[in-house]
Amino acid sequence: MTERIVLAYSGGLDTSVAIGWIGEATGAEVIAVAVDVGQGGESLETIRQRALGCGAVEAYVADASDEFANEYCMPTLKANGLYQGHYPLVSAISRPVIVKHLVKAAREFGATTVAHGCTGKGNDQVRFEVGIQTLGPDLKCIAPVRDLALTRDKAIAFAEEKGLPIETTKKNPYSIDQNVWGRAVETGYLEDIWNAPTKDIYDYTATPEFPPAPDEVTISFEAGVPVAIDGVKVTPLQAIKELNRRAGAQGVGRIDVVEDRLVGIKSREIYEAPGAMALITAHKHLEDITVEREQARFKATVGQRWSELVYDGQWFSPLKRSLEAFIEDTQKYVSGDIRMTLHGGQAIVNGRRSDTSLYDFNLATYDTGDTFDQSQAKGFIELWGMSAKVASGRDIRVAGQ
Ligand code: ARG
């Protein structure tokens, strides 16, 4: 029986050419798998037909948009997941869900190998292959760009020579990856890190310099997850989409960073994640009133470690799972409403309320009704500073000897 290979298919030039390229290099039949993670753009049926037109023996489309929002974006929100404090893990969280569907398709179609379109320089090859090793340890991996010398020039020549139903002339100097959680743009002119991004690279966000009138939004959460916007019930996917639209119109969530890749390279990337950044901001502010101080401080460290693991392709690792058990426990009381104003590139919280809040007006107030006994502060400070005071006395004694 002819060997079968499942290919992660985007519909773009590289993976379209990869279908025939893999076929010629290995003699295997190629099954194209496109996964909908809310990336928008062309219809998945158009993409499916293109795969067949490029020689795939089967083309399979998986609608994973709700699954992605519920099981990948929501854990990222609960963790306030920002790699290096900036990047909301847009591409990093999409790879594991794509892997899940690739492995499922490999089983269904009797494939022995999974292929992806990544280069040998990035994080995504690691995320795909570590995921495949974990979910389908018997499956092999192949990356035509990395392993079968499929360069851009060769891809264009191949597509033209074979008359593949794909455009080869459209000049896009950027490498783009997008899904409902955000959009990542790199390469070309952006590789000079002094160059400011030009307007043409943005798609999810409008220019914040000329914003429309301020947009006030109320987001309601239950146990760390958005459940309503302005009082209208939403699913996680609807919440992200609605905020992509409203925060995007105000230019919220543009990020320009040089980040540390797992493979040791520093690389510049432009992100747009209006919905994700608005949600993370709101969620963090709700945590500020509902999570106890020590738990909150520790959670920030846990969230950072969680983000590093996810960035580094360890979605299926036991440590990540254990950290999630902690994060989940912290979310029990993260319920309530956050009101914020979206305007001119910023999402600014200006009101919060929660039935499970730890904010005690009578403890906090400087007005009448104060229940805080200030006389106890003096003794507390004495003991709090004791240890450092004793050490300081020792330092002075030793220095004087
Ligand atoms: N740097 C991001 C990450 O490693 C995004 C990678 C994909 N970016 C792209 N423009 N194709 O998660």
Coordinates of N, CA, C and O in Angstrom, one line a residue, residues 179-303:
N179 N -5.0 34.0 13.9 CA -6.2 33.2 14.4 C -7.0 34.2 15.2 O -6.7 35.4 15.2
V180 N -8.1 33.7 15.8 CA -9.0 34.6 16.5 C -8.3 35.3 17.7 O -8.7 36.4 18.1
W181 N -7.3 34.7 18.2 CA -6.6 35.3 19.4 C -5.6 36.4 19.0 O -5.2 37.2 19.8
G182 N -5.3 36.5 17.7 CA -4.4 37.6 17.2 C -3.7 37.3 15.9 O -4.0 36.3 15.3
R183 N -2.8 38.1 15.6 CA -2.1 38.1 14.3 C -0.6 38.4 14.5 O -0.3 39.3 15.3
A184 N 0.2 37.7 13.8 CA 1.7 37.9 14.0 C 2.3 38.1 12.6 O 1.9 37.4 11.6
V185 N 3.1 39.2 12.5 CA 3.7 39.6 11.2 C 5.2 39.7 11.4 O 5.7 40.4 12.3
E186 N 6.0 39.1 10.6 CA 7.4 39.2 10.6 C 8.1 39.2 9.3 O 7.4 39.1 8.3
T187 N 9.4 39.3 9.3 CA 10.3 39.3 8.1 C 10.2 40.6 7.3 O 9.5 41.5 7.6
G188 N 11.0 40.6 6.2 CA 11.1 41.7 5.3 C 11.7 42.9 5.9 O 12.7 42.9 6.7
Y189 N 11.1 44.1 5.7 CA 11.5 45.4 6.2 C 11.5 45.4 7.7 O 12.3 46.2 8.3
L190 N 10.8 44.6 8.4 CA 10.7 44.6 9.8 C 12.0 44.0 10.5 O 12.2 44.1 11.7
E191 N 12.8 43.3 9.7 CA 14.0 42.7 10.2 C 15.0 43.7 10.6 O 15.9 43.4 11.4
D192 N 14.9 44.9 10.1 CA 15.7 46.0 10.6 C 14.9 46.6 11.8 O 13.9 47.2 11.6
I193 N 15.4 46.3 13.0 CA 14.6 46.6 14.2 C 14.5 48.1 14.6 O 13.8 48.4 15.5
W194 N 15.1 48.9 13.8 CA 15.0 50.3 13.9 C 13.8 50.8 13.1 O 13.3 51.9 13.3
N195 N 13.4 50.1 12.1 CA 12.3 50.4 11.2 C 11.0 50.3 11.9 O 10.7 49.3 12.5
A196 N 10.2 51.4 11.9 CA 8.9 51.4 12.5 C 8.0 50.6 11.5 O 8.2 50.7 10.3
P197 N 7.0 49.8 12.1 CA 6.1 49.1 11.2 C 5.3 50.1 10.3 O 4.9 51.2 10.8
T198 N 5.1 49.8 9.1 CA 4.3 50.7 8.2 C 2.8 50.3 8.4 O 2.5 49.2 8.8
K199 N 1.9 51.2 8.0 CA 0.5 51.0 8.1 C 0.0 49.7 7.5 O -1.0 49.1 8.0
D200 N 0.6 49.4 6.3 CA 0.0 48.3 5.5 C 0.1 46.9 6.2 O -0.5 46.0 5.8
I201 N 0.9 46.8 7.3 CA 1.0 45.5 7.9 C -0.1 45.1 8.8 O -0.3 44.0 9.2
Y202 N -0.9 46.1 9.2 CA -2.0 45.9 10.2 C -3.3 45.5 9.5 O -3.6 45.9 8.4
D203 N -4.0 44.6 10.2 CA -5.3 44.1 9.6 C -6.4 44.0 10.7 O -7.5 44.4 10.4
Y204 N -6.0 43.6 11.9 CA -7.0 43.5 13.0 C -7.3 44.8 13.7 O -8.2 44.9 14.5
T205 N -6.4 45.8 13.5 CA -6.5 47.0 14.2 C -6.5 48.3 13.3 O -5.8 48.3 12.3
A206 N -7.3 49.3 13.7 CA -7.2 50.5 12.9 C -6.2 51.4 13.6 O -5.8 51.2 14.8
T207 N -5.7 52.4 12.9 CA -4.7 53.3 13.4 C -5.2 54.0 14.6 O -6.2 54.7 14.6
P208 N -4.5 53.9 15.8 CA -5.0 54.5 17.0 C -4.9 56.0 17.0 O -5.5 56.7 17.9
E209 N -4.1 56.6 16.1 CA -3.9 58.1 16.1 C -5.2 58.8 15.8 O -5.4 59.9 16.1
F210 N -6.1 58.2 15.0 CA -7.3 58.8 14.6 C -8.5 58.0 15.0 O -9.3 57.5 14.2
P211 N -8.7 57.8 16.3 CA -9.8 56.9 16.8 C -11.2 57.5 16.7 O -11.3 58.7 16.7
P212 N -12.1 56.6 16.5 CA -13.5 57.1 16.6 C -13.8 57.4 18.1 O -12.9 57.4 18.9
A213 N -15.0 57.9 18.4 CA -15.4 58.3 19.8 C -15.1 57.1 20.7 O -15.2 55.9 20.3
P214 N -14.8 57.4 22.0 CA -14.5 56.4 23.0 C -15.6 55.4 23.1 O -16.8 55.7 23.0
D215 N -15.2 54.1 23.3 CA -16.2 53.0 23.4 C -16.2 52.4 24.8 O -15.1 51.9 25.1
E216 N -17.2 52.6 25.5 CA -17.2 52.0 26.9 C -17.9 50.6 26.8 O -19.0 50.5 26.3
V217 N -17.2 49.6 27.4 CA -17.7 48.3 27.4 C -17.7 47.7 28.8 O -16.8 48.0 29.5
T218 N -18.7 46.8 29.1 CA -18.7 46.1 30.3 C -18.6 44.6 30.0 O -19.4 44.1 29.3
I219 N -17.5 44.0 30.6 CA -17.3 42.6 30.4 C -17.6 41.9 31.7 O -17.0 42.2 32.7
S220 N -18.5 40.9 31.6 CA -18.8 40.1 32.8 C -18.0 38.7 32.8 O -18.0 38.1 31.7
F221 N -17.5 38.4 33.9 CA -16.7 37.1 34.0 C -17.3 36.2 35.0 O -17.9 36.6 36.0
E222 N -17.2 34.9 34.7 CA -17.5 33.9 35.8 C -16.3 32.9 35.8 O -15.9 32.4 34.8
A223 N -15.7 32.8 37.0 CA -14.6 32.0 37.3 C -13.5 32.2 36.2 O -12.9 31.2 35.7
G224 N -13.2 33.5 35.9 CA -12.1 33.8 35.0 C -12.4 33.8 33.6 O -11.5 34.1 32.8
V225 N -13.6 33.5 33.2 CA -14.0 33.4 31.8 C -15.1 34.4 31.4 O -16.0 34.6 32.2
P226 N -14.9 35.1 30.3 CA -16.0 36.1 29.9 C -17.3 35.4 29.6 O -17.3 34.4 28.8
V227 N -18.4 35.9 30.2 CA -19.7 35.2 29.9 C -20.7 36.2 29.3 O -21.7 35.8 28.8
A228 N -20.4 37.5 29.4 CA -21.4 38.5 28.8 C -20.6 39.8 28.5 O -19.6 40.1 29.1
I229 N -21.1 40.4 27.4 CA -20.6 41.8 27.0 C -21.7 42.7 27.0 O -22.7 42.5 26.3
D230 N -21.6 43.8 27.8 CA -22.7 44.8 27.9 C -24.1 44.0 28.2 O -25.1 44.4 27.6
G231 N -24.0 43.0 29.0 CA -25.2 42.3 29.5 C -25.7 41.3 28.5 O -26.6 40.6 28.8
V232 N -25.1 41.1 27.4 CA -25.5 40.1 26.4 C -24.6 38.9 26.6 O -23.4 39.0 26.5
K233 N -25.3 37.8 26.8 CA -24.5 36.5 27.0 C -23.6 36.2 25.8 O -24.1 36.3 24.6
V234 N -22.4 35.7 26.0 CA -21.5 35.3 24.9 C -20.8 34.1 25.3 O -20.5 33.8 26.4
T235 N -20.4 33.3 24.2 CA -19.4 32.2 24.4 C -18.0 32.8 24.4 O -17.9 34.0 23.9
P236 N -17.0 32.1 24.8 CA -15.7 32.6 24.7 C -15.3 33.1 23.3 O -14.8 34.2 23.1
L237 N -15.7 32.3 22.3 CA -15.4 32.7 20.9 C -16.1 34.0 20.5 O -15.4 34.9 20.0
Q238 N -17.3 34.1 20.9 CA -18.0 35.4 20.6 C -17.4 36.6 21.4 O -17.3 37.7 20.8
A239 N -17.0 36.3 22.6 CA -16.4 37.4 23.4 C -15.1 37.9 22.7 O -14.9 39.1 22.5
I240 N -14.3 37.0 22.2 CA -13.0 37.4 21.6 C -13.3 38.1 20.3 O -12.7 39.2 20.0
K241 N -14.3 37.6 19.5 CA -14.6 38.2 18.2 C -15.2 39.6 18.4 O -14.8 40.5 17.7
E242 N -16.1 39.7 19.4 CA -16.7 41.0 19.6 C -15.7 42.1 20.0 O -15.7 43.2 19.6
L243 N -14.7 41.6 20.9 CA -13.7 42.6 21.3 C -12.6 42.8 20.3 O -12.0 43.9 20.2
N244 N -12.4 41.8 19.4 CA -11.5 42.1 18.3 C -12.1 43.2 17.4 O -11.4 44.1 17.0
R245 N -13.4 43.2 17.3 CA -14.1 44.2 16.5 C -14.0 45.6 17.2 O -13.5 46.6 16.6
R246 N -14.4 45.6 18.4 CA -14.6 46.9 19.1 C -13.2 47.5 19.6 O -13.0 48.7 19.4
A247 N -12.4 46.7 20.1 CA -11.0 47.1 20.5 C -10.2 47.4 19.3 O -9.4 48.3 19.3
G248 N -10.4 46.5 18.3 CA -9.6 46.7 17.0 C -9.9 48.0 16.4 O -9.0 48.7 15.8
A249 N -11.2 48.5 16.4 CA -11.5 49.8 15.8 C -10.9 50.9 16.5 O -10.7 52.0 16.0
Q250 N -10.4 50.7 17.8 CA -9.8 51.8 18.6 C -8.2 51.6 18.5 O -7.5 52.3 19.3
G251 N -7.8 50.6 17.8 CA -6.3 50.4 17.7 C -5.7 49.8 18.9 O -4.5 49.9 19.2
V252 N -6.5 49.1 19.7 CA -6.0 48.5 20.9 C -5.3 47.2 20.6 O -5.7 46.5 19.7
G253 N -4.2 46.9 21.3 CA -3.5 45.6 21.1 C -2.5 45.5 20.0 O -2.2 44.4 19.6
R254 N -1.9 46.6 19.7 CA -0.7 46.5 18.8 C 0.5 46.3 19.6 O 0.7 47.1 20.6
I255 N 1.4 45.4 19.2 CA 2.6 45.1 20.0 C 3.7 44.9 19.0 O 3.6 44.3 18.0
D256 N 4.8 45.5 19.4 CA 6.0 45.5 18.5 C 7.2 45.0 19.5 O 7.6 45.8 20.4
V257 N 7.7 43.8 19.3 CA 8.7 43.3 20.2 C 9.8 42.6 19.5 O 9.6 42.0 18.4
V258 N 11.0 42.5 20.2 CA 12.0 41.6 19.8 C 12.0 40.5 20.9 O 12.1 40.8 22.1
E259 N 11.7 39.3 20.5 CA 11.5 38.2 21.5 C 12.6 37.2 21.4 O 13.3 37.0 20.3
D260 N 12.7 36.4 22.4 CA 13.7 35.3 22.5 C 13.1 34.0 22.0 O 12.3 33.4 22.7
R261 N 13.5 33.6 20.8 CA 13.0 32.3 20.3 C 13.7 31.2 21.1 O 14.8 31.3 21.5
L262 N 13.0 30.0 21.1 CA 13.5 28.8 21.7 C 14.8 28.4 21.1 O 15.7 27.9 21.7
V263 N 14.9 28.6 19.8 CA 16.2 28.1 19.0 C 17.3 29.1 19.2 O 18.3 29.0 18.5
G264 N 17.2 30.1 20.1 CA 18.4 30.9 20.4 C 18.5 32.2 19.6 O 19.5 32.9 19.7
I265 N 17.5 32.5 18.8 CA 17.6 33.7 18.0 C 16.7 34.8 18.6 O 15.6 34.5 19.1
K266 N 17.2 36.0 18.6 CA 16.3 37.1 18.9 C 15.6 37.6 17.6 O 16.3 37.7 16.6
S267 N 14.3 37.7 17.6 CA 13.6 38.1 16.4 C 12.5 39.1 16.7 O 11.9 39.1 17.7
R268 N 12.3 39.9 15.7 CA 11.3 41.0 15.8 C 10.0 40.5 15.2 O 9.9 39.9 14.2
E269 N 8.9 40.8 16.0 CA 7.6 40.4 15.5 C 6.6 41.6 15.9 O 6.7 42.2 16.9
I270 N 5.7 41.8 15.0 CA 4.6 42.7 15.2 C 3.3 41.9 15.5 O 3.0 41.0 14.7
Y271 N 2.7 42.2 16.6 CA 1.4 41.4 16.8 C 0.3 42.4 16.9 O 0.4 43.6 17.2
E272 N -0.9 41.9 16.6 CA -2.1 42.7 16.9 C -3.1 41.7 17.5 O -3.4 40.6 17.0
A273 N -3.5 42.0 18.7 CA -4.4 41.1 19.4 C -5.4 42.0 20.2 O -5.3 42.0 21.5
P274 N -6.3 42.7 19.5 CA -7.2 43.6 20.2 C -8.1 42.9 21.3 O -8.2 43.4 22.4
G275 N -8.7 41.8 20.9 CA -9.6 41.1 21.8 C -8.9 40.5 22.9 O -9.3 40.6 24.1
A276 N -7.8 39.8 22.6 CA -7.0 39.2 23.7 C -6.5 40.2 24.7 O -6.6 40.0 25.9
M277 N -5.9 41.3 24.2 CA -5.4 42.3 25.1 C -6.4 43.0 26.0 O -6.2 43.2 27.1
A278 N -7.6 43.3 25.4 CA -8.7 43.9 26.1 C -9.1 42.9 27.2 O -9.4 43.3 28.4
L279 N -9.3 41.6 26.8 CA -9.7 40.6 27.8 C -8.7 40.4 28.9 O -9.1 40.3 30.1
I280 N -7.4 40.3 28.6 CA -6.4 40.1 29.6 C -6.4 41.3 30.6 O -6.3 41.1 31.8
T281 N -6.5 42.5 30.0 CA -6.5 43.7 30.9 C -7.7 43.6 31.8 O -7.6 43.8 33.0
A282 N -8.9 43.3 31.3 CA -10.1 43.3 32.1 C -9.9 42.2 33.2 O -10.2 42.4 34.4
H283 N -9.5 41.0 32.8 CA -9.3 39.9 33.6 C -8.4 40.1 34.8 O -8.6 39.8 36.0
K284 N -7.3 40.8 34.5 CA -6.3 41.1 35.5 C -6.8 42.0 36.5 O -6.6 41.9 37.7
H285 N -7.6 43.0 36.1 CA -8.2 44.0 37.0 C -9.3 43.3 37.9 O -9.4 43.7 39.0
L286 N -10.0 42.3 37.3 CA -10.9 41.6 38.2 C -10.2 40.8 39.2 O -10.6 40.7 40.4
E287 N -9.1 40.2 38.8 CA -8.3 39.4 39.7 C -7.8 40.3 40.9 O -7.7 39.9 42.0
D288 N -7.5 41.5 40.5 CA -6.9 42.5 41.5 C -7.9 42.6 42.7 O -7.5 42.9 43.8
I289 N -9.2 42.5 42.5 CA -10.1 42.7 43.6 C -10.6 41.3 44.2 O -11.2 41.3 45.2
T290 N -10.4 40.2 43.4 CA -11.0 39.0 43.9 C -10.0 37.9 44.3 O -10.4 36.9 45.0
V291 N -8.7 38.1 44.0 CA -7.7 37.1 44.4 C -6.9 37.7 45.6 O -6.5 38.9 45.6
E292 N -6.7 36.9 46.6 CA -6.0 37.3 47.8 C -4.5 37.6 47.5 O -3.9 37.1 46.6
R293 N -4.0 38.6 48.3 CA -2.7 39.1 47.9 C -1.6 38.1 47.7 O -0.9 38.1 46.6
E294 N -1.3 37.2 48.6 CA -0.2 36.2 48.4 C -0.5 35.3 47.2 O 0.5 34.9 46.5
Q295 N -1.7 34.9 47.1 CA -2.1 34.0 46.0 C -1.8 34.8 44.6 O -1.3 34.2 43.7
A296 N -2.2 36.1 44.6 CA -2.0 36.9 43.4 C -0.6 37.1 43.0 O -0.2 37.0 41.9
R297 N 0.3 37.3 44.1 CA 1.7 37.5 43.8 C 2.3 36.2 43.2 O 3.1 36.2 42.3
F298 N 1.9 35.1 43.8 CA 2.5 33.8 43.4 C 2.0 33.5 42.0 O 2.7 33.0 41.1
K299 N 0.7 33.8 41.7 CA 0.1 33.5 40.5 C 0.8 34.2 39.3 O 0.9 33.7 38.2
A300 N 1.3 35.4 39.6 CA 2.0 36.1 38.5 C 3.2 35.3 38.0 O 3.5 35.2 36.8
T301 N 3.9 34.7 39.0 CA 5.1 33.9 38.7 C 4.7 32.7 37.9 O 5.3 32.3 37.0
V302 N 3.6 32.0 38.4 CA 3.1 30.8 37.8 C 2.7 31.1 36.3 O 3.0 30.4 35.4
G303 N 2.0 32.2 36.2 CA 1.5 32.6 34.8 C 2.7 32.8 33.9 O 2.6 32.5 32.7

